[in-house]
Coordinates of C-alpha atoms and ligand atoms in Angstrom, one line a residue:
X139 CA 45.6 1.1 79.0
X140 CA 44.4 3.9 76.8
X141 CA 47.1 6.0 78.2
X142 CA 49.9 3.5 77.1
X143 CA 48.1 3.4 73.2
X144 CA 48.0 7.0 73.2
X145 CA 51.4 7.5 73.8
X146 CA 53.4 9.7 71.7
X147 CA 56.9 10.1 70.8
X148 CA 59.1 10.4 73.7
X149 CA 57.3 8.1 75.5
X150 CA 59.5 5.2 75.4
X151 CA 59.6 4.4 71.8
X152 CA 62.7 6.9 71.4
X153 CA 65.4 4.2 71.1
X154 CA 63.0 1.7 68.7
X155 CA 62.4 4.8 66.3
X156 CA 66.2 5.4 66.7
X157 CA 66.6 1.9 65.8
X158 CA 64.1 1.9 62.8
X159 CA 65.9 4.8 61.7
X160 CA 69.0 3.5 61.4
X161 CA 68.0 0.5 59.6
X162 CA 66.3 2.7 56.8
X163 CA 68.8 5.2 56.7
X164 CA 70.9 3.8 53.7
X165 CA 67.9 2.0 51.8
X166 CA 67.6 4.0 48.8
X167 CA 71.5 4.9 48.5
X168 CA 72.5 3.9 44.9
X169 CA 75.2 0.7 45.5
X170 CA 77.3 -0.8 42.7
X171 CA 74.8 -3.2 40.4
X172 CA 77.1 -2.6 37.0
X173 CA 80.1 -5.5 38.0
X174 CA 80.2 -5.9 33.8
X175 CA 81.1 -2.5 33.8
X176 CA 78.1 -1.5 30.9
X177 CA 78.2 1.9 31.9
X178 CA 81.8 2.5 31.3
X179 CA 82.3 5.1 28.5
X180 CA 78.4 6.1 28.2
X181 CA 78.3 8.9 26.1
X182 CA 77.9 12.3 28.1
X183 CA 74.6 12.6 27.0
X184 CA 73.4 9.5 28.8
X185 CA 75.2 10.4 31.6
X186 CA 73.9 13.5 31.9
X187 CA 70.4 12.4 31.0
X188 CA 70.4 9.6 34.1
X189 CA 72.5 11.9 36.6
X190 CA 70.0 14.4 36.5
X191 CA 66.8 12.0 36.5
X192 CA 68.4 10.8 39.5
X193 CA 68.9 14.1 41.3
X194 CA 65.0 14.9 40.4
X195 CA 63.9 11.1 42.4
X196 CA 66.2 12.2 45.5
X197 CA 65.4 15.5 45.5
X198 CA 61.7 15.3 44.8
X199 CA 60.3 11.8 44.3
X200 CA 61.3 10.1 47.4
X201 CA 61.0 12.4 50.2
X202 CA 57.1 12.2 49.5
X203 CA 55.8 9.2 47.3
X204 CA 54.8 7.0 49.9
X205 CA 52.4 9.2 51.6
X206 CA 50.7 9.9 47.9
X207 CA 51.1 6.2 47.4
X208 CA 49.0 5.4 50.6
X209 CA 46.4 7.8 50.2
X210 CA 46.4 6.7 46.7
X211 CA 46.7 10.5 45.3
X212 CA 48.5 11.5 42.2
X213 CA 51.5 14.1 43.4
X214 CA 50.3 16.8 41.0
X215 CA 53.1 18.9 42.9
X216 CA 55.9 17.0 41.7
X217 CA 55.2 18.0 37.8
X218 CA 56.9 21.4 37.1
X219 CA 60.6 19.6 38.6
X220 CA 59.7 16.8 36.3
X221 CA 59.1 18.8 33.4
X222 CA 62.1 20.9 34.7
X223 CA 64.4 18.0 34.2
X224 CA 64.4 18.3 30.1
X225 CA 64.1 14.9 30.0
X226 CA 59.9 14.8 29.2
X227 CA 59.2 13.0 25.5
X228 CA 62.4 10.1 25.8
X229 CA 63.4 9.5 22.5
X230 CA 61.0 11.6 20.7
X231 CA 63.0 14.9 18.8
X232 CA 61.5 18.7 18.1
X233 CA 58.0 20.6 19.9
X234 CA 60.7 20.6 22.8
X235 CA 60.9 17.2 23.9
X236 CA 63.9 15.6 24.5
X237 CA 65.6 13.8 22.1
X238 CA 67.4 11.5 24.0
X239 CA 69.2 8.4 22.6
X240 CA 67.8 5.1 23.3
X241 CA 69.9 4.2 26.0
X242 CA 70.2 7.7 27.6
X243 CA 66.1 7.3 27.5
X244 CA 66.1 3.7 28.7
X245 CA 68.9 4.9 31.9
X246 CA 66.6 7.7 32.6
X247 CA 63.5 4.9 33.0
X248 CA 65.3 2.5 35.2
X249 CA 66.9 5.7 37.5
X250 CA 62.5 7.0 37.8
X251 CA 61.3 3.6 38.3
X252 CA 64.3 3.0 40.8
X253 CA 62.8 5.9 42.5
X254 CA 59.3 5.1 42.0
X255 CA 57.2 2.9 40.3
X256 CA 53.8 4.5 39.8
X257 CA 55.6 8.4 38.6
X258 CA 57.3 6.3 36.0
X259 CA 54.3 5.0 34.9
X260 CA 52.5 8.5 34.9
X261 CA 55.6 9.7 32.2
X262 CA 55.1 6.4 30.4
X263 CA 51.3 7.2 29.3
X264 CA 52.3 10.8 29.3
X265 CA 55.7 10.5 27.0
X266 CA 55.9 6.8 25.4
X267 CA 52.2 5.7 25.0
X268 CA 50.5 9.3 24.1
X269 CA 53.0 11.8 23.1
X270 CA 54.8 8.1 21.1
X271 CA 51.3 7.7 19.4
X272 CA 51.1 11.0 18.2
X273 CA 54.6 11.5 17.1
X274 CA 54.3 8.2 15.5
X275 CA 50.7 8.0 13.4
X276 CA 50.5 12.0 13.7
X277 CA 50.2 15.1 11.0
X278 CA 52.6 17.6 10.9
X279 CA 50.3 20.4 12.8
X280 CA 49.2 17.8 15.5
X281 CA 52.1 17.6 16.9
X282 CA 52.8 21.2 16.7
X283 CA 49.5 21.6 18.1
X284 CA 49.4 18.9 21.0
X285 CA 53.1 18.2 21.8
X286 CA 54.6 21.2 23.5
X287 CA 51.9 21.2 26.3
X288 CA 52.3 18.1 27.0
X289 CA 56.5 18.1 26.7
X290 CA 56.0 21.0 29.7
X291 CA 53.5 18.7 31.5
X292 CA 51.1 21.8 30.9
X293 CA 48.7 18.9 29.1
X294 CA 48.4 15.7 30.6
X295 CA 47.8 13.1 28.1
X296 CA 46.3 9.2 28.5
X297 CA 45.9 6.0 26.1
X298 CA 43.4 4.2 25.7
X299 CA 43.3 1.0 24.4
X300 CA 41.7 -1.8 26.5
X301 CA 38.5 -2.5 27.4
X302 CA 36.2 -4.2 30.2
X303 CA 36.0 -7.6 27.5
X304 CA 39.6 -7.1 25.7
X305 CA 42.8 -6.9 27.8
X306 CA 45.3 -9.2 26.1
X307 CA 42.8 -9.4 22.8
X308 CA 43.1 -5.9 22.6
X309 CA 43.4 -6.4 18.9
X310 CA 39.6 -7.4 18.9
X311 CA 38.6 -4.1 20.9
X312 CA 34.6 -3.0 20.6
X313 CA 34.6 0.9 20.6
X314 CA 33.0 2.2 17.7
X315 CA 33.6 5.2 15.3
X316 CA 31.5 6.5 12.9
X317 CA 31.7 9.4 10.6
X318 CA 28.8 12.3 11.0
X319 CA 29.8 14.8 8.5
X320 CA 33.6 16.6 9.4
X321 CA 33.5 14.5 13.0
X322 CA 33.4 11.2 14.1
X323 CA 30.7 9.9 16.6
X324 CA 32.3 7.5 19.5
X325 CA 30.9 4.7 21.8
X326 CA 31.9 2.3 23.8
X327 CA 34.1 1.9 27.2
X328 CA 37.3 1.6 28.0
X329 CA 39.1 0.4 31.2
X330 CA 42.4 0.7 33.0
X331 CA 43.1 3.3 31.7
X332 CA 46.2 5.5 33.2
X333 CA 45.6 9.4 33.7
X334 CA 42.4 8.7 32.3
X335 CA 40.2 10.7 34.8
X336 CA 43.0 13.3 34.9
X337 CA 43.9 14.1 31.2
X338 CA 43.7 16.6 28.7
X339 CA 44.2 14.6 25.9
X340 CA 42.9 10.8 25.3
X341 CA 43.8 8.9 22.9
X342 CA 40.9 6.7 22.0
X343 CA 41.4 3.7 19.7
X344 CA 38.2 3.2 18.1
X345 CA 36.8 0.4 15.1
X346 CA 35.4 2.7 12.3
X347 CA 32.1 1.1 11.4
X348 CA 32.6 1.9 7.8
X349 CA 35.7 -0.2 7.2
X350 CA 36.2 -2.2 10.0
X351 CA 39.2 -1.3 11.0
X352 CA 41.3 0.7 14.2
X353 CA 41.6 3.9 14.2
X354 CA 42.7 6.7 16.9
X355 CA 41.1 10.0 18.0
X356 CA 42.1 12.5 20.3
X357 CA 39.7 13.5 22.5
X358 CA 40.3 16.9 23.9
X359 CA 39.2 18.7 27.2
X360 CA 40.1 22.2 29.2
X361 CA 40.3 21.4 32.5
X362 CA 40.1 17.8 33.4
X363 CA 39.7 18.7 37.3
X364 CA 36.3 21.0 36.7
X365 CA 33.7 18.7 35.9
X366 CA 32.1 21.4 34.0
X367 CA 34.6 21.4 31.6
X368 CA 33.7 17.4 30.5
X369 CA 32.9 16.9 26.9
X370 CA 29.3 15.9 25.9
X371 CA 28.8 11.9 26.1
X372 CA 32.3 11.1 27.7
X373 CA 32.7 9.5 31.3
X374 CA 35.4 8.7 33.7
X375 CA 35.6 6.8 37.1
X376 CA 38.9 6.3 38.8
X377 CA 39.4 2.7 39.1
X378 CA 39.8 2.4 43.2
X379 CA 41.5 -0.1 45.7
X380 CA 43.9 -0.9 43.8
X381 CA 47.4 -2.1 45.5
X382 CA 50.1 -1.7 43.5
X383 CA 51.2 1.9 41.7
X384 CA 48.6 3.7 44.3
X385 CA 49.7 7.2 43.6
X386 CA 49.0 7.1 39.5
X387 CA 45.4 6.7 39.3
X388 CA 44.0 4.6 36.2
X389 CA 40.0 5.0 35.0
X390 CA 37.2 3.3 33.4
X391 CA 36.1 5.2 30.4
X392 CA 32.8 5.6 28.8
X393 CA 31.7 7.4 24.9
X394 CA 28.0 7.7 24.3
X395 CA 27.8 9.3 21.0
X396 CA 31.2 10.9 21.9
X397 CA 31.8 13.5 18.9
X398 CA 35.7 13.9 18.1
X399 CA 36.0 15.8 15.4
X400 CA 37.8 15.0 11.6
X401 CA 40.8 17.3 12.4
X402 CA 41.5 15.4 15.7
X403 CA 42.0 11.6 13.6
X404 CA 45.5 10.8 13.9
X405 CA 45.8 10.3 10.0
X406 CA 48.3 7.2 10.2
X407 CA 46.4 4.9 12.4
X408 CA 44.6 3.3 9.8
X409 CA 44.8 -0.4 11.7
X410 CA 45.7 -2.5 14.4
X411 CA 49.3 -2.7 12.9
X412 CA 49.4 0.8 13.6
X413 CA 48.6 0.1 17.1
X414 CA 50.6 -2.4 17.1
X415 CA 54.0 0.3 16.2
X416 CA 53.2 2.0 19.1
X417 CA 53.3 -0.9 21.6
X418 CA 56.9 -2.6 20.4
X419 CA 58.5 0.8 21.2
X420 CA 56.3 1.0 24.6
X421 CA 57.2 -2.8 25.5
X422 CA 60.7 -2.0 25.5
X423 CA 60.6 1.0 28.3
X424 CA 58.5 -2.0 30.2
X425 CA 62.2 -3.6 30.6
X426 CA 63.9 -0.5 31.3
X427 CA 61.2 0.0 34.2
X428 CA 61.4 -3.6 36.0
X429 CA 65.6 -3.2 36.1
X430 CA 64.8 -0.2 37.9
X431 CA 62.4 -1.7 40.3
X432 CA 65.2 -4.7 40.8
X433 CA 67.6 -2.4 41.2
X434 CA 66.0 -0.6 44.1
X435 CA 65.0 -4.1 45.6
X436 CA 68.8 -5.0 45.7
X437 CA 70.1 -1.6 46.9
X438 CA 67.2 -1.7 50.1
X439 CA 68.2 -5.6 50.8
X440 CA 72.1 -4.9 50.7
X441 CA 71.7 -1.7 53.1
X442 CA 69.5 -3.7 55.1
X443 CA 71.7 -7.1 55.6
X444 CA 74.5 -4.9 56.9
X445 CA 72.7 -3.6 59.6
X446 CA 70.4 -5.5 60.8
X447 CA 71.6 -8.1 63.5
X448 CA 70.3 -11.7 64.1
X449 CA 72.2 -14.2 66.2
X450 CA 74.6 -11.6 67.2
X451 CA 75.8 -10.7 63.6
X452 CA 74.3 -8.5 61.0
X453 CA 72.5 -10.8 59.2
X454 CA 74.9 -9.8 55.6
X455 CA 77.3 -12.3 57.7
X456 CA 75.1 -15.5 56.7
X457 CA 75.9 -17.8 53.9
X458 CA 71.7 -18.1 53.0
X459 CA 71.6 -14.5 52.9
X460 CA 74.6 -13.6 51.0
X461 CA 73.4 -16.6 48.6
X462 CA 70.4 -14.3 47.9
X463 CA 72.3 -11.3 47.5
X464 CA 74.6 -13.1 44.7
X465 CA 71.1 -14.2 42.9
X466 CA 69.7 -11.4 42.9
X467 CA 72.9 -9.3 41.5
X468 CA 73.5 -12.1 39.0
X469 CA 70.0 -11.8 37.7
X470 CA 70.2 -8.4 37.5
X471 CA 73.4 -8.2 35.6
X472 CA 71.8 -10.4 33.0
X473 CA 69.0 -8.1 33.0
X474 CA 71.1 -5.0 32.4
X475 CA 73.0 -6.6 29.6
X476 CA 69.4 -7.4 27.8
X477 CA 68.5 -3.6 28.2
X478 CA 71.9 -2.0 27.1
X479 CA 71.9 -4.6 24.3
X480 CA 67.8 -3.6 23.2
X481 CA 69.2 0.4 23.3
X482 CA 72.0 -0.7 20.3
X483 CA 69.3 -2.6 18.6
X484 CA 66.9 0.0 18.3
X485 CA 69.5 2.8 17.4
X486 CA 70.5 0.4 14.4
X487 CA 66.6 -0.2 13.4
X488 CA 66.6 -4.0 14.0
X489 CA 64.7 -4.3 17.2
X490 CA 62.0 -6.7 16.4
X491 CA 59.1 -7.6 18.4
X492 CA 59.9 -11.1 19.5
X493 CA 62.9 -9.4 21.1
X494 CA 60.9 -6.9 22.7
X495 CA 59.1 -10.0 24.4
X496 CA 61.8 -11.9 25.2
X497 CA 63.5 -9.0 27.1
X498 CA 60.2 -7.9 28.9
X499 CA 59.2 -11.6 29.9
X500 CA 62.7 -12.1 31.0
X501 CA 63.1 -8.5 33.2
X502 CA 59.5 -8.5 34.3
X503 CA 59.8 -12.3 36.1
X504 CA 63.5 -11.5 37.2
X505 CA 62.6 -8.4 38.7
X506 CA 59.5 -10.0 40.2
X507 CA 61.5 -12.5 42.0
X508 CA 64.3 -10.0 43.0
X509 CA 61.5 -7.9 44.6
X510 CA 60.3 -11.0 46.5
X511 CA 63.8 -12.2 47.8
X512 CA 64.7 -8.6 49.0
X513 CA 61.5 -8.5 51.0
X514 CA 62.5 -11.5 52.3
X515 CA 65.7 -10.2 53.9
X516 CA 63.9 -7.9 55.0
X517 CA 61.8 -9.8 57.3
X518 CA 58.7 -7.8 58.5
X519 CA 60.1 -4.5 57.7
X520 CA 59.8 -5.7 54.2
X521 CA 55.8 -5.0 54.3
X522 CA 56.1 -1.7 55.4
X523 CA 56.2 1.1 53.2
X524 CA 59.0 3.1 54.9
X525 CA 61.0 0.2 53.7
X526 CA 60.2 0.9 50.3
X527 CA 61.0 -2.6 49.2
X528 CA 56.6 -3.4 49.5
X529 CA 56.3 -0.6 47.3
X530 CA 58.3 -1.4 44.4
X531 CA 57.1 -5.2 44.8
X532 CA 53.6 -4.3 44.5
X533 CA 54.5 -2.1 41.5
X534 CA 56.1 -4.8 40.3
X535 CA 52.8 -6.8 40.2
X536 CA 51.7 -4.0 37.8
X537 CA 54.8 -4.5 35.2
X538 CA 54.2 -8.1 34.8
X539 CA 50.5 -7.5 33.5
X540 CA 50.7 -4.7 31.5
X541 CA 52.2 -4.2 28.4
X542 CA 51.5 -7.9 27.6
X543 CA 51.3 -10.6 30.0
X544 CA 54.2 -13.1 30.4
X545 CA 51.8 -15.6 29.2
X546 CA 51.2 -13.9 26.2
X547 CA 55.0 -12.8 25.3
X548 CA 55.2 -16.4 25.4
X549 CA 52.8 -17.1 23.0
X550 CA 54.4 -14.5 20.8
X551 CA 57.6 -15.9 21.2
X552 CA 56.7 -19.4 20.8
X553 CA 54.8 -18.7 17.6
X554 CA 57.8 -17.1 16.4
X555 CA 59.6 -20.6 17.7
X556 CA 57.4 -22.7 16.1
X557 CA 55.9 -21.2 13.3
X558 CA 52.6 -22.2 14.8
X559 CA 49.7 -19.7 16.3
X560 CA 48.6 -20.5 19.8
X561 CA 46.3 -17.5 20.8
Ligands
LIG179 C1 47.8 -0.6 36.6 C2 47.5 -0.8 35.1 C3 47.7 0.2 34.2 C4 47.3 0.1 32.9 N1 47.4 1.1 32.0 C5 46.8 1.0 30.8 C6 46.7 2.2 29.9 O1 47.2 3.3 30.3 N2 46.1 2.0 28.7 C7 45.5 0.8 28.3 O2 45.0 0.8 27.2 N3 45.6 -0.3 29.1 C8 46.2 -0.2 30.3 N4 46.3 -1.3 31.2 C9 45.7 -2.6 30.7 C10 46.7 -3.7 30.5 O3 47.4 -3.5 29.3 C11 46.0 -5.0 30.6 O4 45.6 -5.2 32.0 C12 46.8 -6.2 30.1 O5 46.9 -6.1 28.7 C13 46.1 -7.5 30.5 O6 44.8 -7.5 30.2 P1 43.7 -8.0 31.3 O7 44.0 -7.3 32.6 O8 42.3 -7.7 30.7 O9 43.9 -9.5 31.5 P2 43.4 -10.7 30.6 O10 43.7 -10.4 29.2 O11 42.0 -11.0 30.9 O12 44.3 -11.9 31.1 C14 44.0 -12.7 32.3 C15 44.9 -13.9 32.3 O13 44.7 -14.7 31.2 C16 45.9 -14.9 30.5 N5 45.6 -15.1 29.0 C17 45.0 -14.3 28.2 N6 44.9 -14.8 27.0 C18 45.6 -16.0 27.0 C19 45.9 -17.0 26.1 N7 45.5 -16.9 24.8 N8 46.6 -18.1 26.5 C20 46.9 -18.2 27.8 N9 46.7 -17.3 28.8 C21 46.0 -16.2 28.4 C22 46.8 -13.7 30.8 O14 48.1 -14.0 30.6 C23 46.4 -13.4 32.2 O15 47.2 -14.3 33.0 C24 46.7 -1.2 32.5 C25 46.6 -2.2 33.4 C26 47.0 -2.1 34.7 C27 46.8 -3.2 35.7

């Protein structure tokens, strides 16, 4: 008996890992998802911009994310190709960052998040929520001081926002600033927050005692990976177990009389409508990310369907299945249009918030269920990570919560419906 468990390869499992192989062989092979033909005449640069994010995920993303995933390890040695890629910073322009348009920024998020769900995440706190925040509410020499490190991946930044008691009530967050002379002393905690326990930079929105209101300091350190190099009265734990987006690792966050000095207040966060800036233009790259995620769901489940045989036939020959398939590609298409459609929008300045909810209730559930139907077709194989398809459905998970719940999009949007607050 312990013989037959500790048998290797070439011990009669030769033709089922041929088998296996062949099934996975074509899972992660871009198919055709743009029937409405949005993608005919992009401009170069968008082109450009998603051809070579998607050379970067085959080339470096895939061949290794789902061992970091399972050990639940950041892939540190992914960063200099990603910062390689000129594509660091999205839409933000100068210090070196990229300057894409909106939709050559939005491509290049579906084409990572297509790849992988938790890297994408890792250059959303990085480029949207951080480096967005301080290109946003920041002075003139912050950026010059701050951005360029951070556009080379050379300073890894993380936001941080919500707290063990506020999540969706962010609004009403806890953390405390007070002004001691040319600083500002900081307590409080702070929870899920992502690259927190690996970061250079944290952005830590705080309620000034004086005036009540939120404001945002950047909290620097050296060398997050020496503990030596921690800053007096600041904490972080990585946040463990978790099962979706294993390989970017969130943190809890704790200030006790955390001093941040004056020079380091972001001087045009002066309240939660500041905040508030920042996450419309965030929410947006949310849909980008779950198109990616269905996208990849759909690719895997087509690939899969016309190899695998049931009943004699590969299993792509069945009306139920094909039914699925045509779902899943109509939903997608719809989702696509809502994501080319946000891009125009925002380059014409009349991208509003209840649009941002509507597109990233409407991709986040669409993309949920995509990922759930394509695990489906895949039977069994659909739990196991060499599939991929568990991956991106468990990543999935993540999108629906963050950047605002579906249940709370729909209170936006219905307040905007009804003229009548239900928070
Ligand atoms: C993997 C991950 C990464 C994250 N990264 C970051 C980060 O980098 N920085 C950061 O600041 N935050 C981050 N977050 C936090 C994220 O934004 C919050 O998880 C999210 O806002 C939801 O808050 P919550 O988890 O506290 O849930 P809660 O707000 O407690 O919600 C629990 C449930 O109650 C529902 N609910 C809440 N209020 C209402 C209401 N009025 N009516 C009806 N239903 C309601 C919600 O929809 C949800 O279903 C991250 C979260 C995760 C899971």
């Amino acid at each position: 008996m312990s013989e037959l468990l500790d048998a290797g390869p070439g011990t009669g499992f030769a033709e089922t890992d041929e088998y296996l192989a062949a099934l996975r062989e074509r899972l992660t092979v871009p198919r055709d998802t743009d029937y409405l033909l949005l993608a005919d005449g992009l401009p170069d640069e968008a082109a450009d911009a998603r051809a070579r994010m998607r050379a970067f995920v085959d080339a470096k993303v895939l061949p290794v994310i789902n061992g970091y995933w399972e050990r639940a390890e950041f892939p540190w040695e992914i960063l200099p190709d990603l910062a390689a890629t000129g594509l660091v910073g999205g839409v933000i322009r100068g210090h070196g960052a990229a300057g894409l348009s909106r939709l050559a920024a939005g491509l290049t998020t579906a084409e990572l998040a297509r790849g992988d769900g938790s890297v994408n995440t890792f250059l959303g706190v990085q480029a949207n929520l951080t480096m967005g925040t301080i290109s946003l509410l920041g002075s003139d020499e912050q950026k010059d001081r701050w951005l360029p490190g951070m556009v080379r991946l050379e300073r890894i930044g993380a936001f941080a926002l919500t707290e063990p008691r506020h999540g969706s009530d962010s609004a009403q967050l806890e953390t405390t600033a007070r002004r001691d002379g040319d600083s500002w002393i900081i307590n409080g905690a702070k929870r899920w927050i992502g690259n927190g326990s690996m970061a250079h930079l944290v952005v830590i929105w705080a309620r000034d005692e004086a005036d009540g209101e939120v404001k945002a300091f950047v909290m620097e350190r050296e060398d997050p990976r020496n503990p030596e190099s921690m800053p007096e009265g600041f904490a972080a734990r990585t946040i463990d177990g978790k099962v979706g987006k294993r390989a970017i690792l969130q943190a809890d966050l704790a200030f006790e009389n955390l001093r941040v000095p004056e020079e380091n207040r972001l001087p045009h966060a002066n309240s939660f409508r500041d905040t508030s800036r920042v996450l419309a233009t965030t929410r947006g790259g949310a849909s980008w990310e779950a198109l990616g995620h269905g996208i990849a769901c759909f690719e895997a489940a087509v690939a899969y369907t016309e190899v695998r045989e049931q009943f004699g036939h590969p299993i792509a020959n069945y009306q139920l299945v094909q039914a699925t398939l045509a779902s899943m590609l109509s939903e997608l298409t719809a989702m696509q249009l809502l994501c080319f459609r946000m891009a125009e929008l925002q380059e014409a300045g009349t991208w509003s918030g209840t649009m941002a909810s509507i597109a990233k209730m409407h991709t986040s559930n669409k993309a949920r269920a995509i990922a759930q139907q394509a695990r489906d077709l895949l039977g069994g194989n659909g739990l196991l990570l060499d599939f991929h398809v568990a991956r991106h459905l468990t990543d999935m998970e993540v999108v629906h919560t963050y950047e605002g719940t579906e249940f709370i999009q729909s209170l936006l949007i219905g307040r905007k419906v009804t003229g009548r607050s239900a928070f």
